[in-house]
Every structure is written in structure tokens, then in C-alpha cells.
Short mmCIF file of C-alpha atoms and ligand atoms in Angstrom, two decimals:
data_model
loop_
_atom_site.label_atom_id
_atom_site.label_comp_id
_atom_site.label_asym_id
_atom_site.label_seq_id
_atom_site.Cartn_x
_atom_site.Cartn_y
_atom_site.Cartn_z
CA UNK U 1 73.56 -1.03 -72.74
CA UNK U 2 74.10 1.96 -70.48
CA UNK U 3 71.55 2.85 -68.17
CA UNK U 4 69.74 5.98 -68.98
CA UNK U 5 68.05 7.79 -66.08
CA UNK U 6 66.01 11.11 -66.15
CA UNK U 7 65.60 13.55 -63.26
CA UNK U 8 62.81 16.06 -63.77
CA UNK U 9 62.82 19.16 -61.51
CA UNK U 10 59.52 20.10 -60.09
CA UNK U 11 59.95 21.43 -56.57
CA UNK U 12 60.35 25.27 -57.42
CA UNK U 13 58.06 27.67 -55.90
CA UNK U 14 56.81 29.04 -59.43
CA UNK U 15 56.31 32.58 -57.85
CA UNK U 16 55.88 34.29 -61.21
CA UNK U 17 52.70 32.07 -61.74
CA UNK U 18 50.68 33.81 -58.82
CA UNK U 19 49.01 30.74 -58.34
CA UNK U 20 47.86 28.31 -55.54
CA UNK U 21 48.46 25.35 -58.13
CA UNK U 22 51.85 24.22 -58.88
CA UNK U 23 53.34 25.54 -62.05
CA UNK U 24 53.89 22.15 -63.51
CA UNK U 25 50.42 21.06 -63.24
CA UNK U 26 49.00 23.91 -65.04
CA UNK U 27 47.68 22.40 -68.34
CA UNK U 28 48.96 22.90 -72.04
CA UNK U 29 46.75 21.50 -74.59
CA UNK U 30 44.60 19.63 -72.11
CA UNK U 31 47.35 17.85 -70.00
CA UNK U 32 49.46 18.89 -67.15
CA UNK U 33 52.72 20.53 -68.26
CA UNK U 34 54.63 18.02 -66.43
CA UNK U 35 52.48 15.08 -68.07
CA UNK U 36 53.92 16.22 -71.44
CA UNK U 37 57.52 16.23 -70.15
CA UNK U 38 57.22 12.58 -68.72
CA UNK U 39 55.53 11.33 -71.72
CA UNK U 40 58.22 12.76 -74.01
CA UNK U 41 60.85 11.23 -71.87
CA UNK U 42 59.22 7.89 -71.92
CA UNK U 43 59.00 7.95 -75.79
CA UNK U 44 62.88 8.66 -75.77
CA UNK U 45 63.57 5.59 -74.00
CA UNK U 46 64.70 6.04 -70.43
CA UNK U 47 65.11 3.32 -67.82
CA UNK U 48 64.26 5.28 -64.82
CA UNK U 49 62.42 8.56 -64.29
CA UNK U 50 62.90 10.42 -60.91
CA UNK U 51 60.88 13.72 -60.23
CA UNK U 52 62.15 16.05 -57.61
CA UNK U 53 59.17 17.28 -55.79
CA UNK U 54 58.81 19.72 -52.88
CA UNK U 55 56.49 22.76 -52.65
CA UNK U 56 52.80 21.45 -53.42
CA UNK U 57 54.33 17.95 -53.93
CA UNK U 58 50.98 16.25 -53.63
CA UNK U 59 49.64 18.07 -56.77
CA UNK U 60 52.59 16.69 -58.96
CA UNK U 61 52.10 13.12 -57.39
CA UNK U 62 48.42 13.19 -58.17
CA UNK U 63 49.28 13.87 -61.74
CA UNK U 64 51.95 11.18 -62.02
CA UNK U 65 50.94 8.62 -59.58
CA UNK U 66 53.33 5.73 -59.34
CA UNK U 67 54.66 5.72 -62.76
CA UNK U 68 57.73 7.70 -61.76
CA UNK U 69 59.91 7.57 -58.44
CA UNK U 70 60.00 10.73 -56.41
CA UNK U 71 62.58 12.43 -54.25
CA UNK U 72 61.85 15.28 -52.02
CA UNK U 73 63.53 18.58 -51.98
CA UNK U 74 62.65 20.16 -48.70
CA UNK U 75 63.38 23.82 -49.67
CA UNK U 76 63.80 25.29 -53.03
CA UNK U 77 67.42 26.09 -52.81
CA UNK U 78 68.02 25.90 -56.48
CA UNK U 79 68.23 23.70 -59.44
CA UNK U 80 71.63 22.23 -58.48
CA UNK U 81 70.34 21.47 -54.85
CA UNK U 82 67.12 19.83 -56.56
CA UNK U 83 69.26 17.24 -58.67
CA UNK U 84 71.32 16.40 -55.58
CA UNK U 85 68.28 15.06 -53.95
CA UNK U 86 68.31 12.22 -56.49
CA UNK U 87 71.55 11.26 -55.53
CA UNK U 88 70.43 8.40 -53.10
CA UNK U 89 68.49 6.83 -55.89
CA UNK U 90 71.07 7.28 -58.89
CA UNK U 91 74.64 7.97 -57.61
CA UNK U 92 76.87 5.14 -58.22
CA UNK U 93 75.14 3.93 -61.20
CA UNK U 94 76.76 3.66 -64.56
CA UNK U 95 75.48 5.56 -67.54
CA UNK U 96 73.72 8.76 -68.16
CA UNK U 97 71.33 11.16 -66.67
CA UNK U 98 68.96 13.46 -68.46
CA UNK U 99 68.05 16.55 -66.34
CA UNK U 100 65.01 18.20 -67.52
CA UNK U 101 62.94 21.13 -66.00
CA UNK U 102 59.20 20.39 -65.58
CA UNK U 103 58.22 23.67 -67.03
CA UNK U 104 59.61 23.20 -70.45
CA UNK U 105 56.95 20.83 -72.22
CA UNK U 106 57.60 21.56 -75.71
CA UNK U 107 61.01 19.59 -75.99
CA UNK U 108 60.55 16.63 -78.22
CA UNK U 109 61.34 12.91 -77.66
CA UNK U 110 63.87 13.02 -80.60
CA UNK U 111 65.68 16.06 -78.93
CA UNK U 112 66.23 13.98 -75.67
CA UNK U 113 67.43 11.17 -77.83
CA UNK U 114 69.73 13.39 -79.59
CA UNK U 115 71.14 14.82 -76.55
CA UNK U 116 71.66 11.51 -75.08
CA UNK U 117 73.42 10.10 -78.33
CA UNK U 118 75.92 13.02 -78.22
CA UNK U 119 76.70 12.58 -74.70
CA UNK U 120 77.20 9.11 -75.16
CA UNK U 121 79.20 9.14 -78.39
CA UNK U 122 81.54 12.18 -77.36
CA UNK U 123 82.00 10.84 -73.98
CA UNK U 124 81.55 14.37 -72.78
CA UNK U 125 80.74 14.89 -68.98
CA UNK U 126 77.70 16.61 -70.30
CA UNK U 127 75.90 17.61 -73.29
CA UNK U 128 73.80 20.80 -73.02
CA UNK U 129 70.82 21.73 -75.06
CA UNK U 130 71.04 25.51 -76.42
CA UNK U 131 69.33 27.67 -78.91
CA UNK U 132 69.95 30.94 -80.47
CA UNK U 133 67.23 33.27 -79.82
CA UNK U 134 66.47 36.96 -80.78
CA UNK U 135 65.29 37.52 -77.20
CA UNK U 136 67.63 35.86 -74.69
CA UNK U 137 65.99 37.78 -71.68
CA UNK U 138 65.42 35.50 -68.74
CA UNK U 139 67.67 32.60 -69.87
CA UNK U 140 71.11 31.55 -68.84
CA UNK U 141 73.56 32.55 -71.38
CA UNK U 142 76.10 30.01 -73.00
CA UNK U 143 79.81 31.07 -72.74
CA UNK U 144 81.71 29.05 -75.41
CA UNK U 145 85.10 28.20 -75.72
CA UNK U 146 85.54 26.95 -79.20
CA UNK U 147 82.99 24.34 -79.79
CA UNK U 148 82.63 23.49 -76.05
CA UNK U 149 80.83 25.31 -73.28
CA UNK U 150 83.12 27.27 -70.61
CA UNK U 151 80.31 28.36 -68.58
CA UNK U 152 76.43 29.04 -68.30
CA UNK U 153 75.69 32.61 -66.75
CA UNK U 154 72.21 33.27 -65.25
CA UNK U 155 70.81 36.43 -66.64
CA UNK U 156 70.86 38.18 -62.96
CA UNK U 157 74.48 37.44 -62.58
CA UNK U 158 75.57 38.66 -66.16
CA UNK U 159 77.35 41.75 -67.16
CA UNK U 160 76.61 43.78 -70.32
CA UNK U 161 78.69 41.68 -72.60
CA UNK U 162 77.36 38.29 -71.49
CA UNK U 163 73.79 39.60 -71.60
CA UNK U 164 74.53 40.40 -75.23
CA UNK U 165 74.91 36.63 -75.89
CA UNK U 166 72.10 35.15 -77.93
CA UNK U 167 72.81 31.49 -77.25
CA UNK U 168 70.70 30.32 -74.29
CA UNK U 169 70.69 27.45 -71.93
CA UNK U 170 67.48 25.35 -72.73
CA UNK U 171 67.54 23.79 -69.28
CA UNK U 172 67.84 20.22 -70.75
CA UNK U 173 71.01 18.35 -70.13
CA UNK U 174 72.49 14.76 -70.45
CA UNK U 175 75.12 13.94 -67.89
CA UNK U 176 77.47 11.17 -67.33
CA UNK U 177 75.86 9.99 -64.09
CA UNK U 178 79.02 9.96 -62.05
CA UNK U 179 80.24 13.42 -63.49
CA UNK U 180 76.84 14.93 -62.53
CA UNK U 181 76.89 13.98 -58.94
CA UNK U 182 80.57 14.85 -58.42
CA UNK U 183 79.86 18.10 -59.88
CA UNK U 184 76.57 19.18 -57.97
CA UNK U 185 78.28 18.01 -54.78
CA UNK U 186 80.89 20.91 -55.16
CA UNK U 187 78.28 23.61 -56.14
CA UNK U 188 78.00 26.73 -54.00
CA UNK U 189 75.60 29.32 -53.69
CA UNK U 190 77.61 32.64 -54.12
CA UNK U 191 75.52 34.30 -56.69
CA UNK U 192 73.21 37.01 -57.01
CA UNK U 193 70.13 34.74 -56.05
CA UNK U 194 71.85 32.76 -53.32
CA UNK U 195 70.89 29.52 -55.05
CA UNK U 196 72.80 26.36 -55.96
CA UNK U 197 72.66 26.57 -59.71
CA UNK U 198 72.82 23.28 -61.83
CA UNK U 199 74.23 25.54 -64.61
CA UNK U 200 77.49 26.03 -62.53
CA UNK U 201 78.25 22.36 -63.23
CA UNK U 202 79.27 23.42 -66.60
CA UNK U 203 82.15 25.48 -65.34
CA UNK U 204 83.17 23.05 -62.61
CA UNK U 205 83.32 20.23 -65.23
CA UNK U 206 85.12 22.31 -67.65
CA UNK U 207 87.80 23.35 -65.09
CA UNK U 208 88.25 19.64 -64.35
CA UNK U 209 89.30 19.26 -67.98
CA UNK U 210 86.08 17.40 -69.06
CA UNK U 211 84.04 18.24 -71.98
CA UNK U 212 80.76 20.12 -71.94
CA UNK U 213 79.44 19.97 -75.30
CA UNK U 214 76.40 22.10 -76.62
CA UNK U 215 73.88 20.49 -78.67
CA UNK U 216 72.20 23.39 -80.71
CA UNK U 217 68.27 23.22 -81.25
CA UNK U 218 67.26 23.62 -84.83
CA UNK U 219 63.85 24.75 -83.69
CA UNK U 220 64.54 27.27 -80.94
CA UNK U 221 60.93 27.48 -80.09
CA UNK U 222 61.23 23.81 -78.41
CA UNK U 223 62.92 25.29 -75.52
CA UNK U 224 60.22 27.77 -74.31
CA UNK U 225 59.86 27.59 -70.64
CA UNK U 226 56.84 28.62 -68.55
CA UNK U 227 57.65 31.14 -65.73
CA UNK U 228 54.41 33.17 -65.96
CA UNK U 229 51.02 32.96 -67.61
CA UNK U 230 52.06 35.00 -70.71
CA UNK U 231 54.63 32.23 -71.50
CA UNK U 232 51.98 29.67 -70.57
CA UNK U 233 49.62 30.90 -73.23
CA UNK U 234 52.71 31.14 -75.72
CA UNK U 235 53.56 27.68 -74.88
CA UNK U 236 50.14 26.54 -75.49
CA UNK U 237 49.87 28.21 -78.82
CA UNK U 238 53.24 26.53 -80.03
CA UNK U 239 51.94 23.17 -78.83
CA UNK U 240 48.52 23.74 -80.47
CA UNK U 241 50.08 24.62 -83.77
CA UNK U 242 52.45 21.35 -83.62
CA UNK U 243 49.45 19.21 -82.95
CA UNK U 244 47.27 20.48 -85.77
CA UNK U 245 50.08 20.20 -88.13
CA UNK U 246 50.48 16.68 -87.30
CA UNK U 247 46.89 16.03 -87.95
CA UNK U 248 46.71 17.93 -91.11
CA UNK U 249 49.87 15.87 -92.31
CA UNK U 250 47.81 12.68 -91.18
CA UNK U 251 44.89 13.66 -93.73
CA UNK U 252 42.75 15.68 -91.46
CA UNK U 253 41.38 18.92 -92.82
CA UNK U 254 41.53 21.91 -90.48
CA UNK U 255 39.61 24.76 -92.23
CA UNK U 256 41.02 27.37 -89.62
CA UNK U 257 43.84 26.37 -87.47
CA UNK U 258 43.88 29.66 -85.71
CA UNK U 259 40.39 28.91 -84.29
CA UNK U 260 40.78 25.07 -83.81
CA UNK U 261 41.91 23.80 -80.49
CA UNK U 262 42.76 19.85 -80.32
CA UNK U 263 44.37 18.50 -76.93
CA UNK U 264 47.44 16.49 -77.26
CA UNK U 265 45.86 12.96 -76.77
CA UNK U 266 43.02 13.33 -79.26
CA UNK U 267 43.06 11.20 -82.18
CA UNK U 268 41.43 12.11 -85.68
CA UNK U 269 40.73 9.93 -88.71
CA UNK U 270 41.42 10.53 -92.19
CA UNK U 271 39.34 12.83 -94.36
CA UNK U 272 37.71 14.33 -91.22
CA UNK U 273 37.03 17.96 -91.46
CA UNK U 274 37.27 20.15 -88.45
CA UNK U 275 35.35 23.49 -88.82
CA UNK U 276 36.23 26.70 -87.33
CA UNK U 277 35.60 27.30 -83.67
CA UNK U 278 35.93 23.59 -82.67
CA UNK U 279 37.59 22.40 -79.44
CA UNK U 280 38.53 18.78 -79.25
CA UNK U 281 39.43 17.95 -75.57
CA UNK U 282 41.17 15.45 -73.85
CA UNK U 283 40.24 11.72 -74.07
CA UNK U 284 38.31 12.32 -77.53
CA UNK U 285 38.84 10.06 -80.59
CA UNK U 286 37.18 10.88 -83.92
CA UNK U 287 36.82 8.37 -86.78
CA UNK U 288 37.13 9.01 -90.45
CA UNK U 289 35.01 11.22 -92.81
CA UNK U 290 33.28 13.22 -89.93
CA UNK U 291 32.41 16.75 -89.85
CA UNK U 292 32.97 18.49 -86.67
CA UNK U 293 31.87 22.05 -86.15
CA UNK U 294 31.71 25.02 -86.71
CA UNK U 295 31.60 25.70 -82.93
CA UNK U 296 31.60 22.26 -81.44
CA UNK U 297 33.19 21.27 -78.05
CA UNK U 298 33.89 17.42 -77.65
CA UNK U 299 35.46 16.12 -74.41
CA UNK U 300 36.42 12.64 -73.45
CA UNK U 301 34.13 11.21 -76.35
CA UNK U 302 34.38 8.45 -78.93
CA UNK U 303 33.13 9.55 -82.43
CA UNK U 304 32.86 6.70 -85.05
CA UNK U 305 33.12 7.15 -88.65
CA UNK U 306 30.87 9.62 -90.77
CA UNK U 307 29.44 11.50 -87.83
CA UNK U 308 28.44 15.11 -88.04
CA UNK U 309 28.52 17.54 -84.96
CA UNK U 310 27.48 21.18 -85.50
CA UNK U 311 27.42 23.97 -82.86
CA UNK U 312 27.04 21.53 -79.95
CA UNK U 313 28.78 20.03 -76.69
CA UNK U 314 29.42 16.60 -76.36
CA UNK U 315 30.67 15.16 -73.10
CA UNK U 316 32.02 11.64 -72.09
CA UNK U 317 29.79 9.86 -74.68
CA UNK U 318 29.96 7.79 -77.70
CA UNK U 319 28.60 8.79 -81.19
CA UNK U 320 27.98 5.86 -83.48
CA UNK U 321 28.79 5.83 -87.24
CA UNK U 322 26.73 8.14 -89.34
CA UNK U 323 24.72 9.93 -86.58
CA UNK U 324 24.20 13.57 -86.58
CA UNK U 325 24.13 15.93 -83.44
CA UNK U 326 23.13 19.46 -83.58
CA UNK U 327 22.92 22.31 -84.36
CA UNK U 328 22.54 23.34 -80.72
CA UNK U 329 22.56 19.97 -79.04
CA UNK U 330 23.90 18.96 -75.57
CA UNK U 331 25.07 15.28 -75.29
CA UNK U 332 25.89 14.99 -71.45
CA UNK U 333 28.11 11.89 -70.05
CA UNK U 334 27.14 8.47 -70.25
CA UNK U 335 25.35 8.60 -73.44
CA UNK U 336 25.54 6.48 -76.56
CA UNK U 337 24.02 7.63 -79.69
CA UNK U 338 23.49 4.82 -82.30
CA UNK U 339 24.28 4.53 -85.74
CA UNK U 340 22.44 6.90 -88.06
CA UNK U 341 20.47 8.50 -85.13
CA UNK U 342 19.72 12.12 -85.26
CA UNK U 343 19.92 14.32 -82.18
CA UNK U 344 18.77 17.85 -83.52
CA UNK U 345 18.37 21.35 -82.25
CA UNK U 346 17.75 22.19 -78.73
CA UNK U 347 17.70 18.44 -77.81
CA UNK U 348 19.58 17.46 -74.48
CA UNK U 349 20.80 13.81 -73.99
CA UNK U 350 22.12 12.52 -70.73
CA UNK U 351 23.14 9.15 -69.61
CA UNK U 352 20.92 7.52 -72.24
CA UNK U 353 21.24 5.00 -74.95
CA UNK U 354 19.77 5.98 -78.16
CA UNK U 355 19.07 3.19 -80.81
CA UNK U 356 20.03 2.96 -84.32
CA UNK U 357 18.21 5.52 -86.65
CA UNK U 358 16.05 7.15 -83.78
CA UNK U 359 15.30 10.69 -84.21
CA UNK U 360 14.98 13.49 -81.60
CA UNK U 361 14.81 16.36 -84.00
CA UNK U 362 13.89 19.28 -81.85
CA UNK U 363 13.40 20.51 -78.30
CA UNK U 364 13.55 17.52 -76.45
CA UNK U 365 15.28 16.10 -73.18
CA UNK U 366 16.35 12.43 -72.83
CA UNK U 367 17.79 11.68 -69.56
CA UNK U 368 18.44 8.28 -67.88
CA UNK U 369 16.78 6.41 -70.82
CA UNK U 370 17.02 3.35 -72.82
CA UNK U 371 15.59 4.35 -76.24
CA UNK U 372 15.26 1.58 -78.97
CA UNK U 373 15.93 1.61 -82.66
CA UNK U 374 13.98 3.55 -85.31
CA UNK U 375 11.89 5.63 -82.50
CA UNK U 376 10.55 8.94 -83.16
CA UNK U 377 10.68 11.35 -80.42
CA UNK U 378 8.44 14.18 -81.27
CA UNK U 379 9.20 17.87 -80.63
CA UNK U 380 9.10 18.59 -76.94
CA UNK U 381 9.22 14.97 -75.51
CA UNK U 382 10.58 14.99 -72.06
CA UNK U 383 11.68 12.20 -69.87
CA UNK U 384 10.67 13.26 -66.33
CA UNK U 385 13.51 11.43 -64.87
CA UNK U 386 13.85 13.07 -61.33
CA UNK U 387 11.15 13.18 -58.56
CA UNK U 388 13.11 15.42 -56.37
CA UNK U 389 14.76 12.67 -54.63
CA UNK U 390 15.86 10.01 -57.07
CA UNK U 391 16.62 9.62 -60.83
CA UNK U 392 14.42 6.87 -62.53
CA UNK U 393 14.87 5.38 -66.03
CA UNK U 394 12.54 5.60 -69.09
CA UNK U 395 12.42 2.72 -71.58
CA UNK U 396 11.38 3.09 -75.03
CA UNK U 397 10.88 0.20 -77.33
CA UNK U 398 11.90 -0.13 -80.83
CA UNK U 399 9.94 1.78 -83.48
CA UNK U 400 7.79 3.57 -80.80
CA UNK U 401 6.38 7.00 -81.75
CA UNK U 402 6.07 9.48 -79.10
CA UNK U 403 3.96 12.35 -80.13
CA UNK U 404 4.76 16.15 -79.36
CA UNK U 405 5.17 17.62 -76.18
CA UNK U 406 4.75 14.44 -74.15
CA UNK U 407 5.94 13.89 -70.47
CA UNK U 408 7.16 10.36 -69.90
CA UNK U 409 7.05 10.13 -66.24
CA UNK U 410 9.85 7.61 -64.89
CA UNK U 411 10.00 4.95 -63.96
CA UNK U 412 7.99 4.14 -67.11
CA UNK U 413 8.12 2.02 -70.31
CA UNK U 414 6.78 2.76 -73.67
CA UNK U 415 6.51 -0.63 -75.49
CA UNK U 416 7.92 -1.27 -78.97
CA UNK U 417 5.56 -0.21 -81.83
CA UNK U 418 3.55 1.82 -79.41
CA UNK U 419 2.19 5.26 -79.97
CA UNK U 420 1.87 8.11 -77.39
CA UNK U 421 -0.50 10.89 -78.42
CA UNK U 422 0.72 14.28 -78.52
CA UNK U 423 0.28 16.10 -75.27
CA UNK U 424 0.28 13.11 -73.14
CA UNK U 425 1.53 12.68 -69.77
CA UNK U 426 2.47 9.16 -69.41
CA UNK U 427 2.61 7.72 -65.84
CA UNK U 428 1.84 4.07 -66.66
CA UNK U 429 3.50 1.63 -68.92
CA UNK U 430 2.34 1.58 -72.50
CA UNK U 431 2.05 -2.14 -73.87
CA UNK U 432 3.84 -3.11 -77.01
CA UNK U 433 1.84 -2.15 -80.16
CA UNK U 434 -0.65 -0.01 -77.85
CA UNK U 435 -1.72 3.79 -78.32
CA UNK U 436 -1.82 5.75 -75.16
CA UNK U 437 -3.53 9.10 -74.81
CA UNK U 438 -3.14 10.82 -71.50
CA UNK U 439 -4.63 14.11 -71.59
CA UNK U 440 -7.93 15.86 -70.75
CA UNK U 441 -10.52 15.28 -73.27
CA UNK U 442 -11.36 18.12 -75.37
CA UNK U 443 -14.72 20.04 -75.13
CA UNK U 444 -16.00 22.31 -77.88
CA UNK U 445 -18.53 24.86 -76.69
CA UNK U 446 -20.51 25.64 -79.86
CA UNK U 447 -21.57 29.24 -80.59
CA UNK U 448 -19.42 30.52 -77.64
CA UNK U 449 -18.06 33.71 -79.19
CA UNK U 450 -21.28 34.80 -80.43
CA UNK U 451 -22.88 34.50 -76.97
CA UNK U 452 -19.81 36.23 -75.60
CA UNK U 453 -20.35 39.23 -77.70
CA UNK U 454 -23.99 39.45 -77.22
CA UNK U 455 -23.40 39.66 -73.49
CA UNK U 456 -20.78 42.34 -74.03
CA UNK U 457 -22.99 44.54 -76.20
CA UNK U 458 -25.92 44.36 -73.49
CA UNK U 459 -23.53 45.42 -70.69
CA UNK U 460 -22.46 48.55 -72.89
CA UNK U 461 -25.94 49.73 -73.48
CA UNK U 462 -26.85 49.53 -69.77
CA UNK U 463 -23.83 51.66 -68.85
CA UNK U 464 -24.66 54.31 -71.55
CA UNK U 465 -28.31 54.64 -70.44
CA UNK U 466 -27.27 55.23 -66.73
CA UNK U 467 -25.01 57.91 -67.68
CA UNK U 468 -27.82 59.71 -69.66
CA UNK U 469 -30.23 59.58 -66.82
C1 LIG N 501 66.74 27.81 -65.52
C2 LIG N 501 68.23 27.81 -65.63
C3 LIG N 501 68.53 28.84 -66.95
C4 LIG N 501 67.71 28.30 -68.15
C5 LIG N 501 66.33 28.24 -67.89
C6 LIG N 501 65.83 27.48 -68.93
C7 LIG N 501 69.18 27.62 -63.55
C8 LIG N 501 69.98 28.12 -62.41
N1 LIG N 501 68.86 28.33 -64.60
O1 LIG N 501 66.29 29.08 -65.18
O2 LIG N 501 69.76 28.74 -67.25
O3 LIG N 501 67.94 29.28 -69.27
O4 LIG N 501 65.89 27.31 -66.59
O5 LIG N 501 64.33 27.41 -68.98
O6 LIG N 501 69.19 26.27 -63.53
N2 LIG N 501 63.22 23.85 -59.29
C9 LIG N 501 63.58 22.98 -58.33
N3 LIG N 501 63.96 23.34 -57.13
C10 LIG N 501 64.72 24.67 -57.03
C11 LIG N 501 64.63 25.51 -58.12
C12 LIG N 501 63.79 25.04 -59.19
O7 LIG N 501 62.91 21.87 -58.55
O8 LIG N 501 65.09 24.65 -55.85
C13 LIG N 501 62.63 23.68 -60.46
C14 LIG N 501 61.53 24.33 -60.84
O9 LIG N 501 60.33 23.74 -60.36
C15 LIG N 501 61.32 24.33 -62.38
C16 LIG N 501 62.98 24.21 -62.95
O10 LIG N 501 63.70 23.58 -61.79
O11 LIG N 501 60.67 23.27 -62.88
C17 LIG N 501 63.59 25.45 -63.26
O12 LIG N 501 63.48 26.45 -62.24
P1 LIG N 501 63.11 27.98 -62.72
O13 LIG N 501 63.39 28.62 -61.48
O14 LIG N 501 62.13 28.12 -63.59
O15 LIG N 501 64.56 28.23 -63.61
P2 LIG N 501 64.96 29.43 -64.41
O16 LIG N 501 65.07 30.77 -63.76
O17 LIG N 501 63.75 29.33 -65.59
CA1 LIG N 502 61.95 28.23 -65.84
#
């Protein structure tokens, strides 16, 4: 087996992004751009991944951690100079080296695989991924010599004739490792940008009598690179469509793909229906037979089978099978909504366990609480969890019934099968099976209205008398 390396370039300045963040850490469908590149490389079976970092290196390292190796390019002197920095790690090894730019996240694992296969089978010095596009502006142009590549010419160095070429360099290559470093060592920077272009390796190798073979992309859209934020949005749109098509083919109904956003690592079960205006963010897993949306945002959450979420936000939580959330609910991190439970309109749940079949149908706040099974939380139930300094927990036993507009001042426990009368402010534990009433006793003043009207009439008469006299 030949060794297959990958060198990922991420040391450029990314000037056109006009950003304090490194270009390759900008997100596409919920993941940093370079995360996609590295994941796709891994899926295409590479033995070693070396990432060239420089400008804002720590941001790139923060994303990839120690799952790749790094080399440092002190100054961004060009893509060829960037590859040269990997020489101490890779030069002298047998086999092949893929070179990939960190700003082209749409290239599929199968494409890396195909490129590597072509290089290996043909014994070419390099296989270069190319695409024929309607708008070649900004890309390096492929100058062919029959079925091989004679040179790659950057737009800025191209004359009219070369600019008219519509076959472009996708910026992804598979080199014979030895040939690669032999060629990058001979690059010069005598061009319009004064950079050491990796693309010049094509001409160097070709003049050596080696073959540089183009591999044409069937789907030209795969090569789209991100140099500015307009291209960032275009790449996001392409990946979004790809993700949605994947899930639709897996048996998920997406009612309106144009208004549905699913991040790249999200998993969705069969027969689940995603309604318009829904955004499923990174770290979310949805089970089968769910109805999510319209207008739902779920992030880093686990949703079991048969769950309904409508017009709601769910963050970092678990929704157990058959529960319903919304419309207009807010489930905040650390919550676990039990099977068949109901979290209704204008209900906020935070860091709370909600037992099976428990209902909080409207206007309720459940924060830092352990709520048992089959509990009824009346409209306006509030866990008073914060004393201004610390957060405290509320415990509510199974089958308890909390009447409307009750404050449960934590730390406090409402026992199982207990009742809390509506309008209570509970500051002491309620024993199992007890009924607590904690509110002012009602006083009725009989005949009050009549007395009041009598007084008013008397006062009016007096004032009329005084005016007449
Ligand atoms: C490059 C290609 C062009 C191709 C296009 C495809 C060259 C000279 N040109 O142009 O032919 O059509 O990609 O998208 O290669 N980088 C470094 N160090 C540097 C310079 C760049 O690590 O010194 C990295 C950047 O971070 C980026 C990648 O290399 O991830 C590509 O650089 P970029 O400046 O975007 O090249 P393009 O002008 O797009
Ligand atoms: Ca680029």
C-alpha cells in the first residue's frame, strides 16, 4: 500500500473576507469550513493530514485540535511556498500527496478518492481537479496539451486568450510525493502577485517530461471556493441543498427546502416531516415520525420518535418519545422532557427534568427543577429558582397538581399526589398527598357597593347646596 498524505492549506490572509476571524473557520452549515475539508479527507482514507497554518493559526488549531499535524508558514508567500512547509514531515516518503485548499469545503470524499486513483493508476506526476464553468473569473485557467495539462495560468497573469478558457483549476491535486517536493523547490515568484504559486508546478513537471493529468469534475459546483462573503453564502446554499437532498432520499419529508436549514452533522429519522422555517443546528439528532416546525430552531438536542415541536426553540436538551413542545415554547439547555409530556405555549423550561406525561400547558417557567410523572402544572406556575445570589432546585413528586398562578420558592419540594391551591406562594415543603394553600384568606364585605353609592350621592348633594347659597 502506498502512503497517502494530505496537505491542507490554511495560512493565507483571507483579505477579501474583511474579517478578524480566519477565513477557514467561518462556518458553512454549522461547521467551520476547514472541518468539512478534513472530514471529507478522512472519509477518503488518507494516512496523514498536515495542515499548513500561519496567520491566525490558533483559530485553526482550536477547530482541529490534535487530530491533524501542523506546520507553520511564517509569511503567506503563496500556495507553493505553503506546501513547501510540509517538506520536513513528508519529503522522502513514498506514495502520493493530496493538496487541498482550506477554502473549498464542497469537494466530496469520492472526488478525493477518484483523484488519488487516477494519479496512482496512470503514474502521472500529478492529477489536477478541473471544472468547466460559465464564469471562470478568479480561477486559474487550465492550458491543455491534448489530454494533459501544459500549464495553469492565474487570472492576474493571463492574457485575453487564456482568460477566455473556461476550464479552471479547482485547487485540489494529487501528486506523487517525491515529484511534488522536487517541483515546489524549483518555484519562483516572478508573477504579477510576487507569490510562489503551487499551480506553476504543472508547467515545471510537464517540462521535465512528466505527465500532469486533468480530472474533470462532473458537478462543477463542487469546486466553489470561498474568498469573500458572497461566495460564503453561495457555498452555504450549495451544501444546504446537498444535505436536504440526502435526507429526503433517506425518507425525510422536507416541505419547503428553500426555507429549511439542516446543519451537516444533524441526523433525521424516517417519516419525520420538517415544516417550513425550521433550522436544525449542529449536534441535533431527530428520531422517526416526528413533526418539526413550522418555525422551530433546535440546537445540540436529541429528539426521540414521534415528537412534535412547533414554533419553538430547543437548545441542548432531550425530548423523549411522543412529547409535544410549543407552539411558542423555549426549552433551554440541560432539560429532559419525558415521554408523552406536554410543554405548551409560552412555557420556558431550563435545566429541568420533566417526567412522563407531565403537562405544563401554558405560561409557565420551570427552571432548575425535578418534576415527576403525570404532574399537572397549572397556567402561570413559576419555579422561583433564584434568590439573587444562588440558583436552587424545586422538586415536584409524581401526580402532583399545582394550581394556576403559583410560585414555588426554591429550594422546596412538593410531594407526590400533593395539591397546591391556585395563587399560592409555596415557601415550605408540601408533604406527599397534602394540600397546601398559601395565600391571604378572602374577606367579603357584604353590601359594599350600595354603601359606596350612598356616600357618593350624599357628597354630590352637599356640593350643589353650597354652590346655590
Ligand atoms: C487558488 C489557485 C487557483 C485556483 C483557486 C481555486 C494558486 C496560485 N491559485 O487561487 O488556480 O483556481 O485557488 O479555488 O494556487 N494559502 C496559504 N498560504 C499562502 C497563500 C494561500 O496557506 O501563502 C492558502 C489559503 O489560506 C487558502 C488557499 O491557500 O486556503 C488558497 O489561497 P487563495 O489565496 O484563496 O487562492 P486563490 O486566489 O483562490
Ligand atoms: Ca481561494
